[in-house]
Amino acid sequence: MRLRSALMCLFSGLILTLAVACSKQEAPRQEAPPAAPAAGGAMDGKALFEQKCSVCHGLDRATSRKESKAKWTAIVKEMQGKKAGWISDAEADKIIDFLVADHGTK
C-alpha cells in the first residue's frame, strides 16, 4: 500500500512538473523604434512597414515570402482591419508598394 501511495505521489508530481513546464510564457515582443521620417516628413514604404507591421509580428513573417501585388494588397488590408486606425489607407499603399518592389513576384 505504501508503494502504491508513493508511486501516486511521484506520478502526480511528474504531471504537475510537466504542466508547469509546458505553460511557459513567451517574452513580449519589443516594439521597433520609430523610424525616422524621410525628407519632407513623409515616411517611405519600408520605414512604415518596419514601424507598423512589427508591432504585431516579426518582420521575417512577410519578408520571407514572394507574393503578387493583389495578394500583398489583400494581406495588408486584412492586417489593416485587425487594428483599426493604426495603418491609414495612404500608409497601406506605401507599404504595399514596398512589399511588391522588394518581395513581389514578377
GROMACS .gro file of N, CA, C and O in nm:
model
  424
    1MET      N    1   0.081  -0.119   0.000
    1MET     CA    2   0.000   0.000   0.000
    1MET      C    3   0.086   0.126   0.000
    1MET      O    4   0.052   0.222  -0.066
    2ARG      N    5   0.196   0.125   0.075
    2ARG     CA    6   0.285   0.239   0.079
    2ARG      C    7   0.349   0.262  -0.057
    2ARG      O    8   0.367   0.376  -0.098
    3LEU      N    9   0.383   0.156  -0.124
    3LEU     CA   10   0.444   0.166  -0.257
    3LEU      C   11   0.346   0.232  -0.354
    3LEU      O   12   0.384   0.319  -0.432
    4ARG      N   13   0.221   0.191  -0.343
    4ARG     CA   14   0.119   0.248  -0.431
    4ARG      C   15   0.102   0.398  -0.403
    4ARG      O   16   0.092   0.478  -0.496
    5SER      N   17   0.100   0.438  -0.278
    5SER     CA   18   0.088   0.580  -0.241
    5SER      C   19   0.209   0.658  -0.289
    5SER      O   20   0.196   0.770  -0.340
    6ALA      N   21   0.327   0.601  -0.272
    6ALA     CA   22   0.449   0.668  -0.316
    6ALA      C   23   0.450   0.686  -0.467
    6ALA      O   24   0.488   0.792  -0.519
    7LEU      N   25   0.408   0.583  -0.540
    7LEU     CA   26   0.403   0.593  -0.686
    7LEU      C   27   0.300   0.697  -0.731
    7LEU      O   28   0.324   0.771  -0.827
    8MET      N   29   0.188   0.704  -0.664
    8MET     CA   30   0.086   0.804  -0.698
    8MET      C   31   0.137   0.945  -0.673
    8MET      O   32   0.114   1.036  -0.752
    9CYS      N   33   0.209   0.965  -0.563
    9CYS     CA   34   0.267   1.096  -0.534
    9CYS      C   35   0.372   1.133  -0.638
    9CYS      O   36   0.377   1.246  -0.687
   10LEU      N   37   0.455   1.039  -0.673
   10LEU     CA   38   0.559   1.061  -0.774
   10LEU      C   39   0.496   1.093  -0.909
   10LEU      O   40   0.534   1.187  -0.977
   11PHE      N   41   0.395   1.017  -0.947
   11PHE     CA   42   0.326   1.039  -1.073
   11PHE      C   43   0.257   1.176  -1.074
   11PHE      O   44   0.263   1.249  -1.174
   12SER      N   45   0.192   1.213  -0.965
   12SER     CA   46   0.125   1.343  -0.955
   12SER      C   47   0.227   1.457  -0.966
   12SER      O   48   0.203   1.557  -1.033
   13GLY      N   49   0.340   1.441  -0.901
   13GLY     CA   50   0.446   1.541  -0.909
   13GLY      C   51   0.500   1.555  -1.050
   13GLY      O   52   0.527   1.666  -1.098
   14LEU      N   53   0.514   1.442  -1.119
   14LEU     CA   54   0.563   1.444  -1.256
   14LEU      C   55   0.464   1.517  -1.348
   14LEU      O   56   0.504   1.599  -1.431
   15ILE      N   57   0.336   1.488  -1.332
   15ILE     CA   58   0.231   1.554  -1.412
   15ILE      C   59   0.231   1.705  -1.385
   15ILE      O   60   0.222   1.785  -1.477
   16LEU      N   61   0.241   1.743  -1.258
   16LEU     CA   62   0.244   1.884  -1.222
   16LEU      C   63   0.365   1.954  -1.283
   16LEU      O   64   0.354   2.064  -1.338
   17THR      N   65   0.481   1.891  -1.273
   17THR     CA   66   0.603   1.948  -1.332
   17THR      C   67   0.588   1.964  -1.482
   17THR      O   68   0.626   2.067  -1.538
   18LEU      N   69   0.534   1.866  -1.548
   18LEU     CA   70   0.513   1.871  -1.692
   18LEU      C   71   0.417   1.983  -1.729
   18LEU      O   72   0.440   2.058  -1.825
   19ALA      N   73   0.310   1.999  -1.654
   19ALA     CA   74   0.212   2.104  -1.682
   19ALA      C   75   0.273   2.242  -1.666
   19ALA      O   76   0.250   2.332  -1.747
   20VAL      N   77   0.353   2.261  -1.563
   20VAL     CA   78   0.417   2.391  -1.541
   20VAL      C   79   0.519   2.419  -1.651
   20VAL      O   80   0.525   2.530  -1.703
   21ALA      N   81   0.596   2.321  -1.690
   21ALA     CA   82   0.697   2.340  -1.794
   21ALA      C   83   0.634   2.371  -1.929
   21ALA      O   84   0.688   2.450  -2.006
   22CYS      N   85   0.520   2.313  -1.957
   22CYS     CA   86   0.454   2.335  -2.087
   22CYS      C   87   0.381   2.468  -2.093
   22CYS      O   88   0.344   2.512  -2.200
   23SER      N   89   0.359   2.532  -1.982
   23SER     CA   90   0.286   2.657  -1.982
   23SER      C   91   0.379   2.778  -1.981
   23SER      O   92   0.339   2.887  -1.944
   24LYS      N   93   0.501   2.761  -2.025
   24LYS     CA   94   0.599   2.869  -2.028
   24LYS      C   95   0.548   2.983  -2.114
   24LYS      O   96   0.506   2.964  -2.227
   25GLN      N   97   0.549   3.103  -2.061
   25GLN     CA   98   0.502   3.220  -2.134
   25GLN      C   99   0.616   3.277  -2.219
   25GLN      O  100   0.731   3.280  -2.176
   26GLU      N  101   0.580   3.322  -2.340
   26GLU     CA  102   0.679   3.386  -2.426
   26GLU      C  103   0.701   3.528  -2.377
   26GLU      O  104   0.609   3.593  -2.329
   27ALA      N  105   0.823   3.574  -2.394
   27ALA     CA  106   0.853   3.712  -2.360
   27ALA      C  107   0.782   3.804  -2.458
   27ALA      O  108   0.771   3.773  -2.575
   28PRO      N  109   0.730   3.917  -2.412
   28PRO     CA  110   0.662   4.008  -2.504
   28PRO      C  111   0.760   4.064  -2.607
   28PRO      O  112   0.878   4.086  -2.577
   29ARG      N  113   0.709   4.086  -2.729
   29ARG     CA  114   0.792   4.144  -2.834
   29ARG      C  115   0.820   4.289  -2.801
   29ARG      O  116   0.733   4.361  -2.757
   30GLN      N  117   0.942   4.328  -2.827
   30GLN     CA  118   0.975   4.468  -2.809
   30GLN      C  119   0.935   4.543  -2.935
   30GLN      O  120   0.954   4.495  -3.045
   31GLU      N  121   0.879   4.660  -2.915
   31GLU     CA  122   0.841   4.740  -3.030
   31GLU      C  123   0.967   4.792  -3.098
   31GLU      O  124   1.065   4.825  -3.033
   32ALA      N  125   0.960   4.796  -3.230
   32ALA     CA  126   1.071   4.852  -3.305
   32ALA      C  127   1.074   5.002  -3.279
   32ALA      O  128   0.970   5.065  -3.267
   33PRO      N  129   1.193   5.059  -3.272
   33PRO     CA  130   1.198   5.203  -3.253
   33PRO      C  131   1.136   5.273  -3.373
   33PRO      O  132   1.146   5.225  -3.485
   34PRO      N  133   1.070   5.385  -3.352
   34PRO     CA  134   1.009   5.454  -3.464
   34PRO      C  135   1.114   5.493  -3.566
   34PRO      O  136   1.222   5.540  -3.531
   35ALA      N  137   1.082   5.468  -3.690
   35ALA     CA  138   1.175   5.501  -3.798
   35ALA      C  139   1.174   5.651  -3.820
   35ALA      O  140   1.073   5.718  -3.803
   36ALA      N  141   1.288   5.702  -3.858
   36ALA     CA  142   1.299   5.845  -3.885
   36ALA      C  143   1.224   5.879  -4.013
   36ALA      O  144   1.234   5.806  -4.112
   37PRO      N  145   1.149   5.986  -4.013
   37PRO     CA  146   1.079   6.023  -4.134
   37PRO      C  147   1.176   6.061  -4.246
   37PRO      O  148   1.282   6.116  -4.220
   38ALA      N  149   1.135   6.034  -4.367
   38ALA     CA  150   1.216   6.071  -4.483
   38ALA      C  151   1.204   6.221  -4.504
   38ALA      O  152   1.127   6.289  -4.439
   39ALA      N  153   1.280   6.271  -4.599
   39ALA     CA  154   1.276   6.413  -4.630
   39ALA      C  155   1.134   6.456  -4.660
   39ALA      O  156   1.059   6.384  -4.725
   40GLY      N  157   1.096   6.573  -4.613
   40GLY     CA  158   0.960   6.620  -4.637
   40GLY      C  159   0.861   6.570  -4.534
   40GLY      O  160   0.743   6.597  -4.544
   41GLY      N  161   0.905   6.492  -4.435
   41GLY     CA  162   0.817   6.447  -4.328
   41GLY      C  163   0.739   6.322  -4.360
   41GLY      O  164   0.672   6.269  -4.274
   42ALA      N  165   0.743   6.274  -4.482
   42ALA     CA  166   0.668   6.154  -4.518
   42ALA      C  167   0.760   6.032  -4.506
   42ALA      O  168   0.874   6.036  -4.548
   43MET      N  169   0.706   5.924  -4.447
   43MET     CA  170   0.785   5.803  -4.433
   43MET      C  171   0.774   5.721  -4.561
   43MET      O  172   0.669   5.719  -4.625
   44ASP      N  173   0.883   5.653  -4.594
   44ASP     CA  174   0.876   5.566  -4.711
   44ASP      C  175   0.814   5.432  -4.672
   44ASP      O  176   0.791   5.403  -4.555
   45GLY      N  177   0.784   5.350  -4.773
   45GLY     CA  178   0.715   5.224  -4.750
   45GLY      C  179   0.789   5.129  -4.659
   45GLY      O  180   0.729   5.063  -4.575
   46LYS      N  181   0.922   5.123  -4.674
   46LYS     CA  182   1.000   5.031  -4.590
   46LYS      C  183   0.995   5.074  -4.444
   46LYS      O  184   0.975   4.991  -4.354
   47ALA      N  185   1.010   5.203  -4.420
   47ALA     CA  186   1.006   5.253  -4.282
   47ALA      C  187   0.868   5.231  -4.220
   47ALA      O  188   0.856   5.191  -4.104
   48LEU      N  189   0.764   5.255  -4.299
   48LEU     CA  190   0.628   5.231  -4.250
   48LEU      C  191   0.607   5.083  -4.220
   48LEU      O  192   0.549   5.046  -4.118
   49PHE      N  193   0.655   4.998  -4.311
   49PHE     CA  194   0.645   4.853  -4.291
   49PHE      C  195   0.712   4.814  -4.160
   49PHE      O  196   0.655   4.742  -4.078
   50GLU      N  197   0.835   4.862  -4.139
   50GLU     CA  198   0.908   4.827  -4.017
   50GLU      C  199   0.839   4.879  -3.892
   50GLU      O  200   0.833   4.811  -3.791
   51GLN      N  201   0.786   5.001  -3.898
   51GLN     CA  202   0.722   5.059  -3.781
   51GLN      C  203   0.585   4.999  -3.753
   51GLN      O  204   0.555   4.962  -3.640
   52LYS      N  205   0.502   4.989  -3.853
   52LYS     CA  206   0.363   4.948  -3.833
   52LYS      C  207   0.347   4.797  -3.819
   52LYS      O  208   0.272   4.750  -3.733
   53CYS      N  209   0.415   4.721  -3.902
   53CYS     CA  210   0.392   4.576  -3.905
   53CYS      C  211   0.461   4.502  -3.790
   53CYS      O  212   0.415   4.397  -3.748
   54SER      N  213   0.572   4.559  -3.741
   54SER     CA  214   0.646   4.491  -3.635
   54SER      C  215   0.576   4.496  -3.500
   54SER      O  216   0.613   4.425  -3.408
   55VAL      N  217   0.473   4.577  -3.488
   55VAL     CA  218   0.401   4.587  -3.361
   55VAL      C  219   0.331   4.455  -3.328
   55VAL      O  220   0.326   4.412  -3.214
   56CYS      N  221   0.279   4.388  -3.433
   56CYS     CA  222   0.202   4.265  -3.410
   56CYS      C  223   0.280   4.136  -3.434
   56CYS      O  224   0.247   4.034  -3.377
   57HIS      N  225   0.379   4.140  -3.521
   57HIS     CA  226   0.452   4.017  -3.552
   57HIS      C  227   0.591   4.049  -3.605
   57HIS      O  228   0.619   4.162  -3.641
   58GLY      N  229   0.676   3.949  -3.611
   58GLY     CA  230   0.811   3.965  -3.663
   58GLY      C  231   0.809   4.000  -3.811
   58GLY      O  232   0.724   3.952  -3.886
   59LEU      N  233   0.901   4.083  -3.854
   59LEU     CA  234   0.906   4.126  -3.993
   59LEU      C  235   0.946   4.013  -4.087
   59LEU      O  236   0.913   4.016  -4.205
   60ASP      N  237   1.014   3.912  -4.035
   60ASP     CA  238   1.054   3.798  -4.119
   60ASP      C  239   0.933   3.722  -4.170
   60ASP      O  240   0.942   3.652  -4.271
   61ARG      N  241   0.819   3.739  -4.105
   61ARG     CA  242   0.696   3.672  -4.149
   61ARG      C  243   0.659   3.716  -4.290
   61ARG      O  244   0.613   3.636  -4.370
   62ALA      N  245   0.679   3.842  -4.321
   62ALA     CA  246   0.645   3.893  -4.454
   62ALA      C  247   0.763   3.886  -4.550
   62ALA      O  248   0.746   3.854  -4.667
   63THR      N  249   0.881   3.915  -4.502
   63THR     CA  250   0.996   3.925  -4.592
   63THR      C  251   1.047   3.790  -4.640
   63THR      O  252   1.130   3.784  -4.729
   64SER      N  253   0.997   3.683  -4.585
   64SER     CA  254   1.042   3.550  -4.626
   64SER      C  255   0.959   3.494  -4.741
   64SER      O  256   0.979   3.382  -4.782
   65ARG      N  257   0.866   3.573  -4.794
   65ARG     CA  258   0.779   3.523  -4.899
   65ARG      C  259   0.772   3.620  -5.017
   65ARG      O  260   0.805   3.736  -5.004
   66LYS      N  261   0.728   3.570  -5.129
   66LYS     CA  262   0.708   3.649  -5.251
   66LYS      C  263   0.562   3.634  -5.291
   66LYS      O  264   0.510   3.523  -5.300
   67GLU      N  265   0.494   3.746  -5.312
   67GLU     CA  266   0.353   3.744  -5.348
   67GLU      C  267   0.326   3.845  -5.460
   67GLU      O  268   0.404   3.937  -5.482
   68SER      N  269   0.214   3.829  -5.525
   68SER     CA  270   0.172   3.924  -5.628
   68SER      C  271   0.121   4.051  -5.560
   68SER      O  272   0.092   4.052  -5.440
   69LYS      N  273   0.105   4.157  -5.640
   69LYS     CA  274   0.053   4.282  -5.584
   69LYS      C  275  -0.087   4.261  -5.527
   69LYS      O  276  -0.119   4.313  -5.420
   70ALA      N  277  -0.169   4.183  -5.597
   70ALA     CA  278  -0.305   4.158  -5.548
   70ALA      C  279  -0.303   4.086  -5.413
   70ALA      O  280  -0.380   4.119  -5.323
   71LYS      N  281  -0.213   3.990  -5.397
   71LYS     CA  282  -0.204   3.916  -5.271
   71LYS      C  283  -0.150   4.005  -5.159
   71LYS      O  284  -0.202   4.003  -5.047
   72TRP      N  285  -0.045   4.086  -5.189
   72TRP     CA  286   0.007   4.178  -5.087
   72TRP      C  287  -0.102   4.277  -5.045
   72TRP      O  288  -0.116   4.309  -4.927
   73THR      N  289  -0.179   4.325  -5.142
   73THR     CA  290  -0.286   4.419  -5.111
   73THR      C  291  -0.388   4.354  -5.017
   73THR      O  292  -0.429   4.414  -4.917
   74ALA      N  293  -0.426   4.232  -5.048
   74ALA     CA  294  -0.523   4.161  -4.963
   74ALA      C  295  -0.467   4.140  -4.822
   74ALA      O  296  -0.539   4.158  -4.723
   75ILE      N  297  -0.340   4.103  -4.812
   75ILE     CA  298  -0.279   4.079  -4.681
   75ILE      C  299  -0.273   4.208  -4.599
   75ILE      O  300  -0.311   4.211  -4.482
   76VAL      N  301  -0.226   4.316  -4.661
   76VAL     CA  302  -0.213   4.443  -4.589
   76VAL      C  303  -0.352   4.494  -4.547
   76VAL      O  304  -0.370   4.540  -4.435
   77LYS      N  305  -0.450   4.482  -4.634
   77LYS     CA  306  -0.586   4.526  -4.600
   77LYS      C  307  -0.643   4.443  -4.484
   77LYS      O  308  -0.711   4.495  -4.396
   78GLU      N  309  -0.614   4.313  -4.484
   78GLU     CA  310  -0.659   4.228  -4.374
   78GLU      C  311  -0.594   4.271  -4.243
   78GLU      O  312  -0.660   4.283  -4.140
   79MET      N  313  -0.464   4.297  -4.246
   79MET     CA  314  -0.392   4.341  -4.125
   79MET      C  315  -0.441   4.478  -4.082
   79MET      O  316  -0.453   4.506  -3.963
   80GLN      N  317  -0.470   4.563  -4.178
   80GLN     CA  318  -0.520   4.697  -4.150
   80GLN      C  319  -0.652   4.688  -4.072
   80GLN      O  320  -0.675   4.766  -3.979
   81GLY      N  321  -0.735   4.592  -4.106
   81GLY     CA  322  -0.863   4.574  -4.038
   81GLY      C  323  -0.851   4.517  -3.898
   81GLY      O  324  -0.942   4.530  -3.817
   82LYS      N  325  -0.739   4.452  -3.867
   82LYS     CA  326  -0.722   4.391  -3.735
   82LYS      C  327  -0.695   4.493  -3.626
   82LYS      O  328  -0.719   4.467  -3.509
   83LYS      N  329  -0.638   4.606  -3.664
   83LYS     CA  330  -0.606   4.710  -3.566
   83LYS      C  331  -0.651   4.844  -3.625
   83LYS      O  332  -0.572   4.917  -3.684
   84ALA      N  333  -0.778   4.871  -3.612
   84ALA     CA  334  -0.840   4.987  -3.676
   84ALA      C  335  -0.767   5.117  -3.640
   84ALA      O  336  -0.732   5.141  -3.525
   85GLY      N  337  -0.743   5.197  -3.743
   85GLY     CA  338  -0.680   5.327  -3.722
   85GLY      C  339  -0.528   5.325  -3.713
   85GLY      O  340  -0.464   5.429  -3.713
   86TRP      N  341  -0.468   5.209  -3.707
   86TRP     CA  342  -0.323   5.200  -3.692
   86TRP      C  343  -0.252   5.228  -3.823
   86TRP      O  344  -0.148   5.292  -3.825
   87ILE      N  345  -0.306   5.178  -3.934
   87ILE     CA  346  -0.245   5.199  -4.065
   87ILE      C  347  -0.348   5.270  -4.153
   87ILE      O  348  -0.455   5.215  -4.181
   88SER      N  349  -0.316   5.392  -4.196
   88SER     CA  350  -0.407   5.466  -4.283
   88SER      C  351  -0.402   5.406  -4.423
   88SER      O  352  -0.312   5.329  -4.457
   89ASP      N  353  -0.499   5.446  -4.506
   89ASP     CA  354  -0.500   5.396  -4.644
   89ASP      C  355  -0.376   5.442  -4.720
   89ASP      O  356  -0.319   5.366  -4.798
   90ALA      N  357  -0.332   5.565  -4.698
   90ALA     CA  358  -0.212   5.616  -4.765
   90ALA      C  359  -0.088   5.538  -4.722
   90ALA      O  360  -0.003   5.504  -4.804
   91GLU      N  361  -0.080   5.508  -4.591
   91GLU     CA  362   0.033   5.429  -4.541
   91GLU      C  363   0.027   5.287  -4.596
   91GLU      O  364   0.131   5.230  -4.633
   92ALA      N  365  -0.092   5.230  -4.604
   92ALA     CA  366  -0.108   5.095  -4.657
   92ALA      C  367  -0.060   5.089  -4.802
   92ALA      O  368   0.008   4.994  -4.843
   93ASP      N  369  -0.093   5.192  -4.880
   93ASP     CA  370  -0.049   5.196  -5.020
   93ASP      C  371   0.104   5.198  -5.030
   93ASP      O  372   0.162   5.129  -5.114
   94LYS      N  373   0.169   5.275  -4.942
   94LYS     CA  374   0.316   5.281  -4.943
   94LYS      C  375   0.376   5.146  -4.902
   94LYS      O  376   0.476   5.102  -4.958
   95ILE      N  377   0.316   5.083  -4.802
   95ILE     CA  378   0.364   4.951  -4.756
   95ILE      C  379   0.348   4.848  -4.867
   95ILE      O  380   0.440   4.770  -4.894
   96ILE      N  381   0.235   4.851  -4.934
   96ILE     CA  382   0.212   4.757  -5.045
   96ILE      C  383   0.314   4.780  -5.156
   96ILE      O  384   0.372   4.684  -5.208
   97ASP      N  385   0.339   4.906  -5.191
   97ASP     CA  386   0.438   4.936  -5.296
   97ASP      C  387   0.576   4.883  -5.258
   97ASP      O  388   0.647   4.826  -5.341
   98PHE      N  389   0.613   4.900  -5.131
   98PHE     CA  390   0.743   4.846  -5.084
   98PHE      C  391   0.745   4.694  -5.095
   98PHE      O  392   0.842   4.636  -5.146
   99LEU      N  393   0.640   4.629  -5.047
   99LEU     CA  394   0.637   4.482  -5.050
   99LEU      C  395   0.642   4.429  -5.192
   99LEU      O  396   0.711   4.330  -5.220
  100VAL      N  397   0.571   4.491  -5.283
  100VAL     CA  398   0.570   4.448  -5.423
  100VAL      C  399   0.709   4.468  -5.483
  100VAL      O  400   0.760   4.380  -5.555
  101ALA      N  401   0.771   4.582  -5.455
  101ALA     CA  402   0.904   4.611  -5.512
  101ALA      C  403   1.010   4.515  -5.459
  101ALA      O  404   1.094   4.467  -5.535
  102ASP      N  405   1.009   4.489  -5.329
  102ASP     CA  406   1.114   4.407  -5.268
  102ASP      C  407   1.078   4.259  -5.251
  102ASP      O  408   1.167   4.176  -5.242
  103HIS      N  409   0.950   4.228  -5.244
  103HIS     CA  410   0.908   4.091  -5.214
  103HIS      C  411   0.790   4.048  -5.303
  103HIS      O  412   0.708   3.967  -5.261
  104GLY      N  413   0.787   4.103  -5.421
  104GLY     CA  414   0.678   4.068  -5.513
  104GLY      C  415   0.722   3.966  -5.617
  104GLY      O  416   0.841   3.946  -5.641
  105THR      N  417   0.623   3.904  -5.676
  105THR     CA  418   0.651   3.810  -5.786
  105THR      C  419   0.656   3.888  -5.915
  105THR      O  420   0.593   3.993  -5.930
  106LYS      N  421   0.727   3.839  -6.009
  106LYS     CA  422   0.740   3.906  -6.140
  106LYS      C  423   0.625   3.872  -6.228
  106LYS      O  424   0.567   3.772  -6.227
   0.00000   0.00000   0.00000
